[in-house]
């Protein structure tokens, strides 16, 4: 993992997908170079920028200024902030706006926002005119280390999250870490759960580095760029080896089976953000691995201690308003898309940095484990 820290210069991570390969460029203040980079990539292209209301107020003017200074014409499509926009209605609005703006096959969509905008704009790009190219400009920590990389795009169905969508890789990702300076601390912290996840699933040295340096990652350069680059390199490697999640990519779901159930049980509300649910889910996945005798209790305690130190929830009692009941959680876990033929698939660990896919987890064992947690065992 860890190349020594240098002063903030842009780092480039290549996602090696043959004809669909692309670069993730990471650095502080990179937004100013967006116009030049688009001009070099796609001379003569026009751009439609998709953003949400919050991000548009903060960062749309600078985005347009960068495009303008490279003589690139742009249209803006702004939708309400929040998960509610990953809907058929907003998807339709974006597609119609792209068509109305006469965006053609050689033009580009720019997704300026967090994971919601990346998923939505990416899915619209995959669909309009049977596929337009798009550029990700992620503005949350979660989007910079996770959702902007790997080409999963989509919207929510009334029957579940992310059930309508497509694999559609961006042609470029511009990760300007200065955009995170305006992100509310709670959102930054929630995104950090995914950062820690990369260490915990496959890179023990990175996790040890985070234990020492997390405060600098929160504070800014150059530790922040370093951490984001390590995460993008890890995800890029996994995506290049398993784009369609037939194997290794599932490791990125560490903490997400418990996490999704907790998130859904809280109604996808402010009570528990996605990253907070993931932190608690990771703590539970480590404790469950210890319960199954795969790791020492002290290893699980070390993983939880770091997440708790940054202020993330690691116990069911940390959920504001109380965690959902065991019955509700078990129903939600059973509905999760990772269920196959009655047994559950979990990402478990043989140590920090040593996650693996376990396809044969017994439902009763999970229930007994969670019951023990609730009764404080
Ligand atoms: N495609 C993937 O591989 C993938 C992976 C993980 C998550 N996701 C999806 O990502 C979504 C969550 O993403 P998210 O956590 O980025 O949420 P988000 O996009 O809703 O952003 C969170 C909040 O922060 C605001 N915001 C964004 N950037 C800001 C900035 N720079 N300054 C101030 N405020 C800012 C937004 O307006 C929003 O209110 C979920 O829908 C999830 O399903 C997708
Ligand atoms: Zn996640």
GROMACS .gro file of C-alpha atoms and ligand atoms in nm:
model
  422
    1UNK     CA    1   0.000   0.000   0.000
    2UNK     CA    2   0.179   0.296   0.140
    3UNK     CA    3   0.409   0.509  -0.068
    4UNK     CA    4   0.562   0.781   0.151
    5UNK     CA    5   0.361   1.100   0.184
    6UNK     CA    6   0.462   1.377  -0.047
    7UNK     CA    7   0.327   1.728  -0.069
    8UNK     CA    8  -0.006   1.744  -0.250
    9UNK     CA    9   0.055   1.679  -0.612
   10UNK     CA   10  -0.207   1.512  -0.824
   11UNK     CA   11  -0.200   1.132  -0.808
   12UNK     CA   12  -0.342   0.929  -1.095
   13UNK     CA   13  -0.499   0.588  -1.049
   14UNK     CA   14  -0.575   0.393  -1.366
   15UNK     CA   15  -0.879   0.165  -1.376
   16UNK     CA   16  -0.754  -0.100  -1.617
   17UNK     CA   17  -1.061  -0.213  -1.811
   18UNK     CA   18  -0.919  -0.245  -2.164
   19UNK     CA   19  -1.128  -0.032  -2.400
   20UNK     CA   20  -1.317   0.115  -2.106
   21UNK     CA   21  -1.007   0.202  -1.899
   22UNK     CA   22  -1.001   0.545  -1.734
   23UNK     CA   23  -0.806   0.763  -1.493
   24UNK     CA   24  -0.898   0.883  -1.147
   25UNK     CA   25  -0.702   1.202  -1.086
   26UNK     CA   26  -0.674   1.294  -0.718
   27UNK     CA   27  -0.549   1.623  -0.576
   28UNK     CA   28  -0.635   1.944  -0.399
   29UNK     CA   29  -0.780   2.218  -0.624
   30UNK     CA   30  -0.816   1.997  -0.933
   31UNK     CA   31  -1.160   2.132  -1.024
   32UNK     CA   32  -0.992   2.431  -1.189
   33UNK     CA   33  -0.834   2.193  -1.442
   34UNK     CA   34  -1.162   2.021  -1.537
   35UNK     CA   35  -1.209   2.223  -1.857
   36UNK     CA   36  -0.857   2.158  -1.983
   37UNK     CA   37  -0.881   1.788  -1.904
   38UNK     CA   38  -1.216   1.754  -2.083
   39UNK     CA   39  -1.086   1.946  -2.380
   40UNK     CA   40  -0.785   1.713  -2.406
   41UNK     CA   41  -1.003   1.404  -2.370
   42UNK     CA   42  -1.287   1.504  -2.602
   43UNK     CA   43  -1.211   1.807  -2.824
   44UNK     CA   44  -1.524   1.995  -2.928
   45UNK     CA   45  -1.753   1.825  -2.676
   46UNK     CA   46  -2.034   2.012  -2.500
   47UNK     CA   47  -2.115   1.927  -2.142
   48UNK     CA   48  -2.430   1.887  -1.932
   49UNK     CA   49  -2.356   1.919  -1.560
   50UNK     CA   50  -2.588   1.725  -1.329
   51UNK     CA   51  -2.578   1.835  -0.965
   52UNK     CA   52  -2.793   1.868  -0.653
   53UNK     CA   53  -2.914   2.192  -0.499
   54UNK     CA   54  -2.666   2.192  -0.209
   55UNK     CA   55  -2.361   2.115  -0.420
   56UNK     CA   56  -2.473   2.350  -0.698
   57UNK     CA   57  -2.481   2.644  -0.454
   58UNK     CA   58  -2.130   2.566  -0.335
   59UNK     CA   59  -1.942   2.439  -0.640
   60UNK     CA   60  -2.134   2.484  -0.966
   61UNK     CA   61  -2.001   2.833  -1.041
   62UNK     CA   62  -1.639   2.714  -1.012
   63UNK     CA   63  -1.718   2.413  -1.232
   64UNK     CA   64  -1.874   2.632  -1.502
   65UNK     CA   65  -1.587   2.879  -1.477
   66UNK     CA   66  -1.335   2.602  -1.542
   67UNK     CA   67  -1.529   2.482  -1.848
   68UNK     CA   68  -1.575   2.839  -1.971
   69UNK     CA   69  -1.207   2.914  -1.950
   70UNK     CA   70  -1.147   2.621  -2.187
   71UNK     CA   71  -1.427   2.747  -2.417
   72UNK     CA   72  -1.650   2.450  -2.339
   73UNK     CA   73  -2.023   2.523  -2.352
   74UNK     CA   74  -2.228   2.375  -2.070
   75UNK     CA   75  -2.586   2.327  -1.953
   76UNK     CA   76  -2.689   2.272  -1.590
   77UNK     CA   77  -2.940   2.020  -1.458
   78UNK     CA   78  -3.000   2.062  -1.084
   79UNK     CA   79  -3.216   1.827  -0.876
   80UNK     CA   80  -3.311   1.825  -0.506
   81UNK     CA   81  -3.044   1.696  -0.264
   82UNK     CA   82  -3.080   1.359  -0.097
   83UNK     CA   83  -3.152   0.991  -0.157
   84UNK     CA   84  -3.513   1.073  -0.259
   85UNK     CA   85  -3.378   1.190  -0.595
   86UNK     CA   86  -3.269   0.836  -0.689
   87UNK     CA   87  -3.624   0.791  -0.821
   88UNK     CA   88  -3.796   0.722  -1.155
   89UNK     CA   89  -3.933   1.078  -1.150
   90UNK     CA   90  -3.594   1.248  -1.114
   91UNK     CA   91  -3.431   1.004  -1.355
   92UNK     CA   92  -3.694   1.097  -1.614
   93UNK     CA   93  -3.642   1.468  -1.549
   94UNK     CA   94  -3.267   1.434  -1.603
   95UNK     CA   95  -3.300   1.226  -1.921
   96UNK     CA   96  -3.552   1.470  -2.069
   97UNK     CA   97  -3.330   1.766  -1.979
   98UNK     CA   98  -3.027   1.602  -2.143
   99UNK     CA   99  -3.225   1.543  -2.462
  100UNK     CA  100  -3.372   1.896  -2.453
  101UNK     CA  101  -3.019   2.037  -2.422
  102UNK     CA  102  -2.931   1.851  -2.743
  103UNK     CA  103  -2.647   1.660  -2.582
  104UNK     CA  104  -2.512   1.437  -2.860
  105UNK     CA  105  -2.309   1.116  -2.868
  106UNK     CA  106  -1.975   1.301  -2.871
  107UNK     CA  107  -2.071   1.522  -2.574
  108UNK     CA  108  -2.027   1.450  -2.205
  109UNK     CA  109  -2.235   1.438  -1.888
  110UNK     CA  110  -2.057   1.565  -1.576
  111UNK     CA  111  -2.182   1.428  -1.243
  112UNK     CA  112  -2.100   1.695  -0.982
  113UNK     CA  113  -2.204   1.567  -0.641
  114UNK     CA  114  -2.206   1.280  -0.395
  115UNK     CA  115  -2.304   0.920  -0.453
  116UNK     CA  116  -2.665   1.012  -0.525
  117UNK     CA  117  -2.571   1.235  -0.818
  118UNK     CA  118  -2.304   0.994  -0.944
  119UNK     CA  119  -2.553   0.705  -0.947
  120UNK     CA  120  -2.831   0.910  -1.105
  121UNK     CA  121  -2.630   1.099  -1.366
  122UNK     CA  122  -2.435   0.785  -1.451
  123UNK     CA  123  -2.755   0.589  -1.506
  124UNK     CA  124  -2.904   0.868  -1.717
  125UNK     CA  125  -2.580   0.872  -1.919
  126UNK     CA  126  -2.602   0.495  -1.969
  127UNK     CA  127  -2.956   0.527  -2.104
  128UNK     CA  128  -2.995   0.844  -2.312
  129UNK     CA  129  -2.920   0.774  -2.679
  130UNK     CA  130  -2.823   0.421  -2.568
  131UNK     CA  131  -2.520   0.550  -2.383
  132UNK     CA  132  -2.339   0.880  -2.342
  133UNK     CA  133  -1.997   0.914  -2.185
  134UNK     CA  134  -1.974   1.073  -1.843
  135UNK     CA  135  -1.720   1.226  -1.607
  136UNK     CA  136  -1.744   1.191  -1.231
  137UNK     CA  137  -1.659   1.489  -1.010
  138UNK     CA  138  -1.730   1.338  -0.667
  139UNK     CA  139  -1.791   1.585  -0.383
  140UNK     CA  140  -1.835   1.361  -0.077
  141UNK     CA  141  -1.572   1.141   0.084
  142UNK     CA  142  -1.795   0.839   0.020
  143UNK     CA  143  -1.818   0.925  -0.348
  144UNK     CA  144  -1.442   0.994  -0.376
  145UNK     CA  145  -1.338   0.657  -0.231
  146UNK     CA  146  -1.625   0.440  -0.342
  147UNK     CA  147  -1.922   0.532  -0.560
  148UNK     CA  148  -1.736   0.730  -0.830
  149UNK     CA  149  -1.514   0.430  -0.907
  150UNK     CA  150  -1.631   0.109  -1.068
  151UNK     CA  151  -1.928   0.199  -1.285
  152UNK     CA  152  -2.225   0.091  -1.077
  153UNK     CA  153  -2.507   0.336  -1.150
  154UNK     CA  154  -2.877   0.333  -1.073
  155UNK     CA  155  -3.188   0.439  -0.887
  156UNK     CA  156  -3.410   0.291  -0.616
  157UNK     CA  157  -3.724   0.080  -0.662
  158UNK     CA  158  -4.009   0.096  -0.412
  159UNK     CA  159  -3.902  -0.262  -0.337
  160UNK     CA  160  -3.542  -0.183  -0.250
  161UNK     CA  161  -3.234   0.030  -0.301
  162UNK     CA  162  -3.033   0.029  -0.625
  163UNK     CA  163  -3.256  -0.232  -0.791
  164UNK     CA  164  -3.277  -0.046  -1.124
  165UNK     CA  165  -2.945   0.034  -1.287
  166UNK     CA  166  -2.658  -0.043  -1.517
  167UNK     CA  167  -2.285  -0.094  -1.519
  168UNK     CA  168  -2.158   0.215  -1.697
  169UNK     CA  169  -1.797   0.323  -1.640
  170UNK     CA  170  -1.706   0.693  -1.642
  171UNK     CA  171  -1.440   0.810  -1.889
  172UNK     CA  172  -1.264   1.021  -1.625
  173UNK     CA  173  -1.289   1.086  -1.250
  174UNK     CA  174  -1.171   1.422  -1.113
  175UNK     CA  175  -1.132   1.392  -0.738
  176UNK     CA  176  -1.069   1.737  -0.591
  177UNK     CA  177  -1.016   1.684  -0.220
  178UNK     CA  178  -1.072   2.055  -0.147
  179UNK     CA  179  -1.441   2.003  -0.233
  180UNK     CA  180  -1.465   1.809   0.094
  181UNK     CA  181  -1.388   2.125   0.294
  182UNK     CA  182  -1.756   2.223   0.268
  183UNK     CA  183  -1.888   1.878   0.358
  184UNK     CA  184  -2.062   1.860   0.700
  185UNK     CA  185  -1.841   1.676   0.950
  186UNK     CA  186  -2.101   1.405   1.004
  187UNK     CA  187  -2.103   1.326   0.629
  188UNK     CA  188  -1.722   1.322   0.620
  189UNK     CA  189  -1.712   1.086   0.917
  190UNK     CA  190  -1.970   0.856   0.757
  191UNK     CA  191  -1.759   0.840   0.440
  192UNK     CA  192  -1.457   0.757   0.653
  193UNK     CA  193  -1.619   0.425   0.743
  194UNK     CA  194  -1.561   0.321   0.380
  195UNK     CA  195  -1.198   0.439   0.402
  196UNK     CA  196  -1.138   0.223   0.709
  197UNK     CA  197  -1.317  -0.060   0.527
  198UNK     CA  198  -1.040  -0.083   0.265
  199UNK     CA  199  -0.779  -0.134   0.538
  200UNK     CA  200  -0.992  -0.382   0.726
  201UNK     CA  201  -1.078  -0.591   0.420
  202UNK     CA  202  -0.742  -0.615   0.249
  203UNK     CA  203  -0.463  -0.390   0.373
  204UNK     CA  204  -0.354  -0.423   0.736
  205UNK     CA  205  -0.066  -0.177   0.689
  206UNK     CA  206  -0.308   0.089   0.564
  207UNK     CA  207  -0.533   0.026   0.864
  208UNK     CA  208  -0.237   0.074   1.100
  209UNK     CA  209  -0.152   0.396   0.913
  210UNK     CA  210  -0.511   0.518   0.960
  211UNK     CA  211  -0.499   0.440   1.332
  212UNK     CA  212  -0.205   0.682   1.357
  213UNK     CA  213  -0.302   0.942   1.099
  214UNK     CA  214  -0.683   0.964   1.086
  215UNK     CA  215  -0.689   1.310   1.240
  216UNK     CA  216  -0.473   1.439   0.956
  217UNK     CA  217  -0.708   1.276   0.703
  218UNK     CA  218  -0.995   1.472   0.858
  219UNK     CA  219  -0.786   1.792   0.870
  220UNK     CA  220  -0.683   1.791   0.501
  221UNK     CA  221  -0.372   1.770   0.285
  222UNK     CA  222  -0.160   1.571   0.226
  223UNK     CA  223  -0.283   1.281   0.443
  224UNK     CA  224  -0.634   1.311   0.294
  225UNK     CA  225  -0.510   1.276  -0.064
  226UNK     CA  226  -0.292   0.984   0.039
  227UNK     CA  227  -0.580   0.797   0.205
  228UNK     CA  228  -0.815   0.861  -0.089
  229UNK     CA  229  -0.552   0.745  -0.338
  230UNK     CA  230  -0.492   0.423  -0.144
  231UNK     CA  231  -0.868   0.352  -0.141
  232UNK     CA  232  -0.908   0.428  -0.513
  233UNK     CA  233  -0.610   0.208  -0.597
  234UNK     CA  234  -0.762  -0.076  -0.396
  235UNK     CA  235  -1.105  -0.039  -0.556
  236UNK     CA  236  -0.959   0.007  -0.905
  237UNK     CA  237  -0.766  -0.318  -0.866
  238UNK     CA  238  -1.069  -0.510  -0.748
  239UNK     CA  239  -1.292  -0.365  -1.024
  240UNK     CA  240  -1.035  -0.443  -1.294
  241UNK     CA  241  -1.022  -0.806  -1.179
  242UNK     CA  242  -1.398  -0.849  -1.119
  243UNK     CA  243  -1.603  -0.573  -1.283
  244UNK     CA  244  -1.939  -0.751  -1.256
  245UNK     CA  245  -1.905  -0.881  -0.899
  246UNK     CA  246  -1.884  -1.251  -0.965
  247UNK     CA  247  -1.619  -1.294  -0.694
  248UNK     CA  248  -1.366  -1.064  -0.532
  249UNK     CA  249  -1.571  -0.742  -0.573
  250UNK     CA  250  -1.810  -0.878  -0.310
  251UNK     CA  251  -1.539  -0.811  -0.049
  252UNK     CA  252  -1.630  -0.443  -0.080
  253UNK     CA  253  -1.954  -0.540   0.093
  254UNK     CA  254  -1.770  -0.592   0.424
  255UNK     CA  255  -2.005  -0.460   0.693
  256UNK     CA  256  -2.285  -0.408   0.440
  257UNK     CA  257  -2.512  -0.706   0.516
  258UNK     CA  258  -2.562  -0.596   0.877
  259UNK     CA  259  -2.527  -0.234   0.762
  260UNK     CA  260  -2.802  -0.244   0.498
  261UNK     CA  261  -3.041  -0.412   0.742
  262UNK     CA  262  -2.973  -0.143   1.003
  263UNK     CA  263  -3.008   0.135   0.747
  264UNK     CA  264  -3.334  -0.005   0.614
  265UNK     CA  265  -3.463  -0.073   0.968
  266UNK     CA  266  -3.408   0.298   1.045
  267UNK     CA  267  -3.605   0.389   0.730
  268UNK     CA  268  -3.298   0.527   0.545
  269UNK     CA  269  -3.334   0.834   0.763
  270UNK     CA  270  -3.102   1.081   0.934
  271UNK     CA  271  -3.101   0.847   1.233
  272UNK     CA  272  -2.831   0.642   1.063
  273UNK     CA  273  -2.638   0.751   0.752
  274UNK     CA  274  -2.510   0.481   0.514
  275UNK     CA  275  -2.150   0.510   0.635
  276UNK     CA  276  -2.260   0.501   0.999
  277UNK     CA  277  -2.454   0.182   0.929
  278UNK     CA  278  -2.145   0.042   0.756
  279UNK     CA  279  -1.923   0.123   1.056
  280UNK     CA  280  -2.162  -0.058   1.288
  281UNK     CA  281  -2.194  -0.339   1.033
  282UNK     CA  282  -1.814  -0.376   1.015
  283UNK     CA  283  -1.789  -0.389   1.394
  284UNK     CA  284  -2.058  -0.661   1.394
  285UNK     CA  285  -1.889  -0.855   1.109
  286UNK     CA  286  -1.563  -0.859   1.310
  287UNK     CA  287  -1.743  -0.963   1.629
  288UNK     CA  288  -1.935  -1.231   1.439
  289UNK     CA  289  -1.602  -1.359   1.298
  290UNK     CA  290  -1.470  -1.372   1.654
  291UNK     CA  291  -1.793  -1.546   1.770
  292UNK     CA  292  -1.726  -1.809   1.499
  293UNK     CA  293  -1.369  -1.856   1.624
  294UNK     CA  294  -1.209  -1.710   1.309
  295UNK     CA  295  -1.027  -1.430   1.490
  296UNK     CA  296  -0.930  -1.339   1.845
  297UNK     CA  297  -1.167  -1.111   2.036
  298UNK     CA  298  -0.882  -0.860   2.066
  299UNK     CA  299  -0.867  -0.829   1.683
  300UNK     CA  300  -1.240  -0.746   1.669
  301UNK     CA  301  -1.194  -0.501   1.955
  302UNK     CA  302  -0.912  -0.327   1.766
  303UNK     CA  303  -1.128  -0.277   1.456
  304UNK     CA  304  -1.416  -0.138   1.662
  305UNK     CA  305  -1.190   0.081   1.874
  306UNK     CA  306  -1.067   0.270   1.568
  307UNK     CA  307  -1.416   0.328   1.429
  308UNK     CA  308  -1.535   0.443   1.774
  309UNK     CA  309  -1.231   0.674   1.809
  310UNK     CA  310  -1.337   0.872   1.501
  311UNK     CA  311  -1.691   0.896   1.642
  312UNK     CA  312  -1.866   0.625   1.439
  313UNK     CA  313  -2.127   0.391   1.594
  314UNK     CA  314  -1.999   0.042   1.681
  315UNK     CA  315  -2.273  -0.087   1.913
  316UNK     CA  316  -2.642  -0.144   1.845
  317UNK     CA  317  -2.717   0.088   2.137
  318UNK     CA  318  -2.537   0.371   1.952
  319UNK     CA  319  -2.824   0.394   1.698
  320UNK     CA  320  -3.022   0.705   1.772
  321UNK     CA  321  -3.375   0.616   1.877
  322UNK     CA  322  -3.266   0.255   1.939
  323UNK     CA  323  -3.166  -0.019   1.695
  324UNK     CA  324  -3.438  -0.208   1.504
  325UNK     CA  325  -3.554  -0.530   1.675
  326UNK     CA  326  -3.385  -0.863   1.602
  327UNK     CA  327  -3.696  -0.982   1.413
  328UNK     CA  328  -3.690  -0.676   1.190
  329UNK     CA  329  -3.315  -0.707   1.130
  330UNK     CA  330  -3.337  -1.079   1.050
  331UNK     CA  331  -3.623  -1.018   0.801
  332UNK     CA  332  -3.420  -0.747   0.631
  333UNK     CA  333  -3.104  -0.961   0.623
  334UNK     CA  334  -3.304  -1.246   0.466
  335UNK     CA  335  -3.441  -1.010   0.197
  336UNK     CA  336  -3.096  -0.880   0.116
  337UNK     CA  337  -2.981  -0.960  -0.235
  338UNK     CA  338  -2.687  -1.158  -0.104
  339UNK     CA  339  -2.913  -1.447   0.008
  340UNK     CA  340  -2.876  -1.767  -0.197
  341UNK     CA  341  -3.074  -2.089  -0.143
  342UNK     CA  342  -3.159  -2.030   0.221
  343UNK     CA  343  -2.810  -1.970   0.349
  344UNK     CA  344  -2.668  -1.626   0.394
  345UNK     CA  345  -2.360  -1.483   0.232
  346UNK     CA  346  -2.145  -1.273   0.461
  347UNK     CA  347  -1.807  -1.111   0.427
  348UNK     CA  348  -1.611  -1.241   0.726
  349UNK     CA  349  -1.250  -1.195   0.835
  350UNK     CA  350  -0.955  -1.410   0.933
  351UNK     CA  351  -0.781  -1.100   1.066
  352UNK     CA  352  -0.746  -0.728   1.000
  353UNK     CA  353  -0.690  -0.697   0.625
  354UNK     CA  354  -0.800  -1.056   0.558
  355UNK     CA  355  -1.166  -1.057   0.452
  356UNK     CA  356  -1.324  -1.344   0.262
  357UNK     CA  357  -1.665  -1.440   0.121
  358UNK     CA  358  -1.853  -1.700   0.326
  359UNK     CA  359  -2.153  -1.840   0.137
  360UNK     CA  360  -2.283  -2.078   0.401
  361UNK     CA  361  -2.374  -1.875   0.703
  362UNK     CA  362  -2.654  -2.030   0.904
  363UNK     CA  363  -2.948  -1.795   0.969
  364UNK     CA  364  -2.996  -1.931   1.323
  365UNK     CA  365  -2.635  -1.857   1.407
  366UNK     CA  366  -2.673  -1.495   1.299
  367UNK     CA  367  -2.988  -1.461   1.507
  368UNK     CA  368  -2.820  -1.610   1.812
  369UNK     CA  369  -2.523  -1.377   1.767
  370UNK     CA  370  -2.744  -1.066   1.739
  371UNK     CA  371  -2.955  -1.175   2.035
  372UNK     CA  372  -2.635  -1.200   2.237
  373UNK     CA  373  -2.539  -0.848   2.128
  374UNK     CA  374  -2.875  -0.703   2.232
  375UNK     CA  375  -2.861  -0.869   2.571
  376UNK     CA  376  -2.512  -0.722   2.609
  377UNK     CA  377  -2.317  -1.047   2.585
  378LIG     N1  378  -2.227   0.327  -0.731
  378LIG     C1  379  -2.163   0.277  -0.628
  378LIG     O1  380  -2.071   0.195  -0.642
  378LIG     C2  381  -2.201   0.321  -0.491
  378LIG     C3  382  -2.120   0.287  -0.382
  378LIG     C4  383  -2.156   0.335  -0.256
  378LIG     C5  384  -2.268   0.416  -0.241
  378LIG     N2  385  -2.345   0.447  -0.349
  378LIG     C6  386  -2.463   0.533  -0.336
  378LIG     O2  387  -2.419   0.661  -0.292
  378LIG     C7  388  -2.526   0.727  -0.224
  378LIG     C8  389  -2.470   0.794  -0.101
  378LIG     O3  390  -2.374   0.886  -0.139
  378LIG     P1  391  -2.333   1.009  -0.046
  378LIG     O4  392  -2.310   0.964   0.091
  378LIG     O5  393  -2.226   1.081  -0.119
  378LIG     O6  394  -2.471   1.092  -0.041
  378LIG     P2  395  -2.524   1.224  -0.115
  378LIG     O7  396  -2.485   1.229  -0.256
  378LIG     O8  397  -2.669   1.233  -0.082
  378LIG     O9  398  -2.449   1.341  -0.036
  378LIG     C9  399  -2.473   1.357   0.103
  378LIG    C10  400  -2.517   1.500   0.135
  378LIG    O10  401  -2.405   1.586   0.124
  378LIG    C11  402  -2.433   1.696   0.038
  378LIG     N3  403  -2.306   1.730  -0.025
  378LIG    C12  404  -2.242   1.663  -0.123
  378LIG     N4  405  -2.122   1.716  -0.147
  378LIG    C13  406  -2.110   1.821  -0.064
  378LIG    C14  407  -2.005   1.915  -0.041
  378LIG     N5  408  -1.888   1.910  -0.105
  378LIG     N6  409  -2.028   2.013   0.051
  378LIG    C15  410  -2.145   2.018   0.121
  378LIG     N7  411  -2.244   1.929   0.105
  378LIG    C16  412  -2.227   1.833   0.013
  378LIG    C17  413  -2.540   1.646  -0.055
  378LIG    O11  414  -2.616   1.752  -0.107
  378LIG    C18  415  -2.621   1.556   0.038
  378LIG    O12  416  -2.711   1.633   0.113
  378LIG    C19  417  -2.630   0.620  -0.195
  378LIG    O13  418  -2.740   0.639  -0.281
  378LIG    C20  419  -2.559   0.489  -0.229
  378LIG    O14  420  -2.649   0.391  -0.277
  378LIG    C21  421  -2.313   0.401  -0.474
  379LIG    ZN1  422  -2.110   0.144   0.134
   0.00000   0.00000   0.00000
